[in-house]
Coordinates of C-alpha atoms in Angstrom, one line a residue:
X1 CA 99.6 98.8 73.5
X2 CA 101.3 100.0 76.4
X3 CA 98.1 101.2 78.6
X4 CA 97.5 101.1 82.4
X5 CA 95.3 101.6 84.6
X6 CA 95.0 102.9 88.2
X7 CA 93.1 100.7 91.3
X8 CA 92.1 102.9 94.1
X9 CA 89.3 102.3 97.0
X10 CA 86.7 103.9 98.6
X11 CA 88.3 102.8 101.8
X12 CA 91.3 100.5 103.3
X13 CA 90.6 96.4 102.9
X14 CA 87.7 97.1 100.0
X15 CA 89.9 94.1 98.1
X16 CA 91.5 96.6 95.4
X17 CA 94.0 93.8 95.4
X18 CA 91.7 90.7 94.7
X19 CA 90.6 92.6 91.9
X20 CA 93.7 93.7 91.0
X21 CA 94.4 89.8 90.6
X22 CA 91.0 89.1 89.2
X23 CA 92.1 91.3 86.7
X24 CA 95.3 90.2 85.8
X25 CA 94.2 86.9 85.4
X26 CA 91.5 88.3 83.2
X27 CA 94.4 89.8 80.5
X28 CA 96.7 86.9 80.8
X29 CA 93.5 84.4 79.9
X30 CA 92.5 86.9 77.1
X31 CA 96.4 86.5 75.7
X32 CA 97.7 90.0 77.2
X33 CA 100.6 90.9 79.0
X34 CA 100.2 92.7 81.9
X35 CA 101.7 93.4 85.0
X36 CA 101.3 94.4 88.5
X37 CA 102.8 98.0 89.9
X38 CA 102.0 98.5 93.6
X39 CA 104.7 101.4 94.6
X40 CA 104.3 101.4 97.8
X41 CA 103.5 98.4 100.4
X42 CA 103.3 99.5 104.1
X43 CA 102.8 96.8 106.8
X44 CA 105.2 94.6 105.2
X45 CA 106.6 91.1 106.7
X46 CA 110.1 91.4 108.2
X47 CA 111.9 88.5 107.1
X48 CA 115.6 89.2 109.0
X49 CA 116.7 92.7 107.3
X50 CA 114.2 91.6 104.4
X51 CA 110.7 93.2 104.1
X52 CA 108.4 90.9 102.1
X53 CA 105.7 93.2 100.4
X54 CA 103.1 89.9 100.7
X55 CA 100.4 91.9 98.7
X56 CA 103.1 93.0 95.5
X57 CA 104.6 89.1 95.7
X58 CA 100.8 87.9 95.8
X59 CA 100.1 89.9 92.7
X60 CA 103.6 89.4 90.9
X61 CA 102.5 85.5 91.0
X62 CA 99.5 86.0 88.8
X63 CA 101.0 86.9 85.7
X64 CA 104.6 88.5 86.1
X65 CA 106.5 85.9 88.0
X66 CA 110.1 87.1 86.3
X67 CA 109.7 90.6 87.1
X68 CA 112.0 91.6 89.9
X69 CA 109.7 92.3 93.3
X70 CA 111.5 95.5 93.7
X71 CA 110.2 96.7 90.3
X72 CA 106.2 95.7 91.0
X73 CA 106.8 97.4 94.7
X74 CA 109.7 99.5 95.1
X75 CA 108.8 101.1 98.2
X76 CA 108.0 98.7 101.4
X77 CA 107.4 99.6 105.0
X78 CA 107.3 97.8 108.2
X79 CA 104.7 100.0 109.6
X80 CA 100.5 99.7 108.8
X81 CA 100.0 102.8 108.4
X82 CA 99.8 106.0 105.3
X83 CA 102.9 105.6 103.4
X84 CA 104.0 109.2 104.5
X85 CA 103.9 108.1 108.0
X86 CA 105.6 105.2 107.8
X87 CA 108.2 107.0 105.7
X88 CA 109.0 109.2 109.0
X89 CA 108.6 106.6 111.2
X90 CA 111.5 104.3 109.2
X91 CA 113.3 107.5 108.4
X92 CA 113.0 107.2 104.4
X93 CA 112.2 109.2 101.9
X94 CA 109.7 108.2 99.3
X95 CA 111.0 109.6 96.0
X96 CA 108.0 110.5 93.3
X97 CA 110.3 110.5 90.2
X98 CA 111.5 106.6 91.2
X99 CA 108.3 105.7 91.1
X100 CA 107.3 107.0 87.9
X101 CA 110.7 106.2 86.5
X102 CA 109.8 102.6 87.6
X103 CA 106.1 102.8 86.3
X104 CA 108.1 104.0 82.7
X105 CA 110.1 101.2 82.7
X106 CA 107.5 98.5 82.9
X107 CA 104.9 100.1 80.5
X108 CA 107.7 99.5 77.7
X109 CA 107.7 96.0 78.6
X110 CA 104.0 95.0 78.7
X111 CA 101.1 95.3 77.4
X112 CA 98.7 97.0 80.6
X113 CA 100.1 98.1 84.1
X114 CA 97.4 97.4 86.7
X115 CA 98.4 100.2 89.0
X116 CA 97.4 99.9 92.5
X117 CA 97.2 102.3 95.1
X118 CA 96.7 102.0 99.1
X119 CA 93.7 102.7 100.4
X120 CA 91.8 106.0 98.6
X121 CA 92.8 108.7 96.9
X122 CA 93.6 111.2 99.5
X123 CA 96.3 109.0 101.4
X124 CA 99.2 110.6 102.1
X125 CA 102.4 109.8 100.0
X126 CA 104.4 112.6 101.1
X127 CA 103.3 115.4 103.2
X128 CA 102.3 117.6 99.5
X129 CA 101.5 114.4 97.5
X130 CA 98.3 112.0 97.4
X131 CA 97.9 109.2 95.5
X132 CA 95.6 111.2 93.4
X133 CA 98.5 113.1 92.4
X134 CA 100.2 110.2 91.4
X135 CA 97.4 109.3 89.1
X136 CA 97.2 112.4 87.8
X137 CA 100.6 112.1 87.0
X138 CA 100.9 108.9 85.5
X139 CA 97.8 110.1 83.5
X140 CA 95.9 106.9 84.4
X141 CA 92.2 106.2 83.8
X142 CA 90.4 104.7 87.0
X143 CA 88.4 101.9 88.4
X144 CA 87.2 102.2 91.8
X145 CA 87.0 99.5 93.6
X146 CA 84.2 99.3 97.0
X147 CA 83.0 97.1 99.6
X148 CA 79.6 96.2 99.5
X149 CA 78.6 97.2 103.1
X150 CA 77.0 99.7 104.7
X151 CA 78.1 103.4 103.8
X152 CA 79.3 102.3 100.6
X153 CA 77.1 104.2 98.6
X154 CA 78.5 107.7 100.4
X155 CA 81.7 106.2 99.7
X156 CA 81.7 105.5 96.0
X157 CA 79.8 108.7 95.1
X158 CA 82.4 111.2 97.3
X159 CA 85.9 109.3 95.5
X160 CA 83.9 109.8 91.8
X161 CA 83.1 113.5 92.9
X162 CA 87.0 113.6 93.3
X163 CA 87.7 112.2 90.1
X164 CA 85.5 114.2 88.4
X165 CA 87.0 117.5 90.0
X166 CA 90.0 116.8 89.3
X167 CA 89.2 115.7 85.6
X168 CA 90.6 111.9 85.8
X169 CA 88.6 109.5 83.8
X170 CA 86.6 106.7 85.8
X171 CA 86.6 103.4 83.8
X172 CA 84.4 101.8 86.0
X173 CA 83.4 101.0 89.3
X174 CA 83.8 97.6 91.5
X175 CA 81.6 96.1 94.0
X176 CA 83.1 93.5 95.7
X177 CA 81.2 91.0 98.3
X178 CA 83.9 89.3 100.4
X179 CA 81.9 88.9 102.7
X180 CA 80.8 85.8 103.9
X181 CA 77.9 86.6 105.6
X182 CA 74.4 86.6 104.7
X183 CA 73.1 89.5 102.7
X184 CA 71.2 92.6 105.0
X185 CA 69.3 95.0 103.8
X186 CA 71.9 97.1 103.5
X187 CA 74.1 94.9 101.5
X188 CA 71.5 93.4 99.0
X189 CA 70.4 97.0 98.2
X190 CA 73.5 98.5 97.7
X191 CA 74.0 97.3 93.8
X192 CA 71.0 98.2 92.4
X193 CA 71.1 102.0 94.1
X194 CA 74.5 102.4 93.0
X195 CA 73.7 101.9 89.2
X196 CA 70.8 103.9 89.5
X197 CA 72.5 107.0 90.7
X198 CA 76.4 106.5 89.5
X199 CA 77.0 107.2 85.9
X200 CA 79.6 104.4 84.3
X201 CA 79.9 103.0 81.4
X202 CA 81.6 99.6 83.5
X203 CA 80.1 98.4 86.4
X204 CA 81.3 95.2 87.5
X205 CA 80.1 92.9 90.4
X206 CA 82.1 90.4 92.6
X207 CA 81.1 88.0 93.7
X208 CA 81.4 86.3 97.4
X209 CA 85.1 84.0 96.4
X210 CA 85.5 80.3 98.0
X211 CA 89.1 80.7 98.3
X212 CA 91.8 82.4 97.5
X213 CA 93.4 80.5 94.6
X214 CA 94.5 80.9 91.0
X215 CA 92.0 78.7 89.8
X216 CA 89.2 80.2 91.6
X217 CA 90.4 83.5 90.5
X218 CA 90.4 82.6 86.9
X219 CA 87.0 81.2 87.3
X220 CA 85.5 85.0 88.6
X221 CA 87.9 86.7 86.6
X222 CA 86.3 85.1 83.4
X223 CA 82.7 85.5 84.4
X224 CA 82.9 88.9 85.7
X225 CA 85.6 90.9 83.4
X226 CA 84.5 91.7 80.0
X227 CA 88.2 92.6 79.1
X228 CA 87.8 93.9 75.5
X229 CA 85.4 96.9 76.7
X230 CA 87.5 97.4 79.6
X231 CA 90.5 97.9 76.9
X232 CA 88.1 99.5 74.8
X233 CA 87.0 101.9 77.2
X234 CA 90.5 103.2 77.8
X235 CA 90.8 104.3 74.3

């Protein structure tokens, strides 16, 4: 098979990697292998000279446990901030053709890569070089995963308008509702305006999660991810 695809947000913290996860599970409970490719971590743990990309370890655990870490994130940083700035902040370089030397290697080896970016499309990589650019590179189709809050309508329809620009396919779109607060207005109208005015064959809704656990993901992941038209789609 040898497919991917590529995760971005509308924002920073929409939970592109809880449904990163979500969807992970969803392929290894539908008998696919996949595995997780998260390239660059910033506001890593330091663990003595060791940074611990928590988010690439969280994700290597739900399907690729025997995958070196440093293949699923090669690039971690200390700082919280745009991978280009934390770059020049650690003094490193963040090399594109590791990355997609990297992203290479593991396609041979599985069936999907679930690519996952940081934040949206326009963050910084290098000072020339956005994480659309690495998309476009990797020639990935893309979900877009928001927040159900308020402004994510404004959100969601300004990263499609960049995907469609820029002539990258959108598999779907992803509204996650992490939060645990009662619904506003806002909030409870935000699913039903999207669908009326976006135009995607996918549109997948998340649920409010008790917990952050495998067996609780597998129980979302199975109710909400249709994975043969997700696989389907990218064909």
């Amino acid at each position: 098979m040898n497919r991917g695809i590529f995760i971005t947000g509308t924002d920073t913290g929409v939970g592109k990697t809880v449904f990163s996860a979500l969807l992970l599970r969803a392929l290894l409970l539908n008998d696919y292998s996949a595995c997780p490719f998260k390239p660059i971590e910033t506001g890593c743990r330091r663990d003595g000279e060791i940074l611990l990309p928590e988010d690439g370890e969280f994700l290597k655990e739900m399907t690729a446990k025997a995958e070196p870490i440093k293949n699923i994130t090669p690039y971690c940083f200390e700082h919280p901030v745009a991978p280009m700035v934390a770059a020049e902040l650690e003094g490193k370089e963040i090399e594109i053709e590791r990355i997609k030397k990297t992203y290479k290697e593991l396609s041979l080896k599985y069936d999907l890569i679930v690519t996952e970016g940081a934040g949206g499309l326009m963050v910084p990589i290098r000072e020339d070089y956005y994480y659309l650019d690495l998309a476009l590179e990797l020639r990935l189709p893309v979900v877009v995963v928001a927040l159900n809050r308020l402004g994510v309508i404004n959100h969601t329809l300004l990263t499609l308008e960049v995907l469609d620009k820029y002539g990258l396919k959108v598999l779907g779109v992803v509204l996650n509702n992490l939060s645990k607060d009662p619904l506003d207005q806002s909030r409870d109208s935000n699913l039903h305006t999207l669908k009326r005015l976006i135009d995607v064959d996918i549109f997948i809704n998340i649920p409010g999660l008790k917990q952050i656990s495998r067996e609780e993901l597998d129980r979302v992941a199975l109710q909400t991810i249709n994975v043969e038209q997700l696989l389907n789609a990218l064909n």
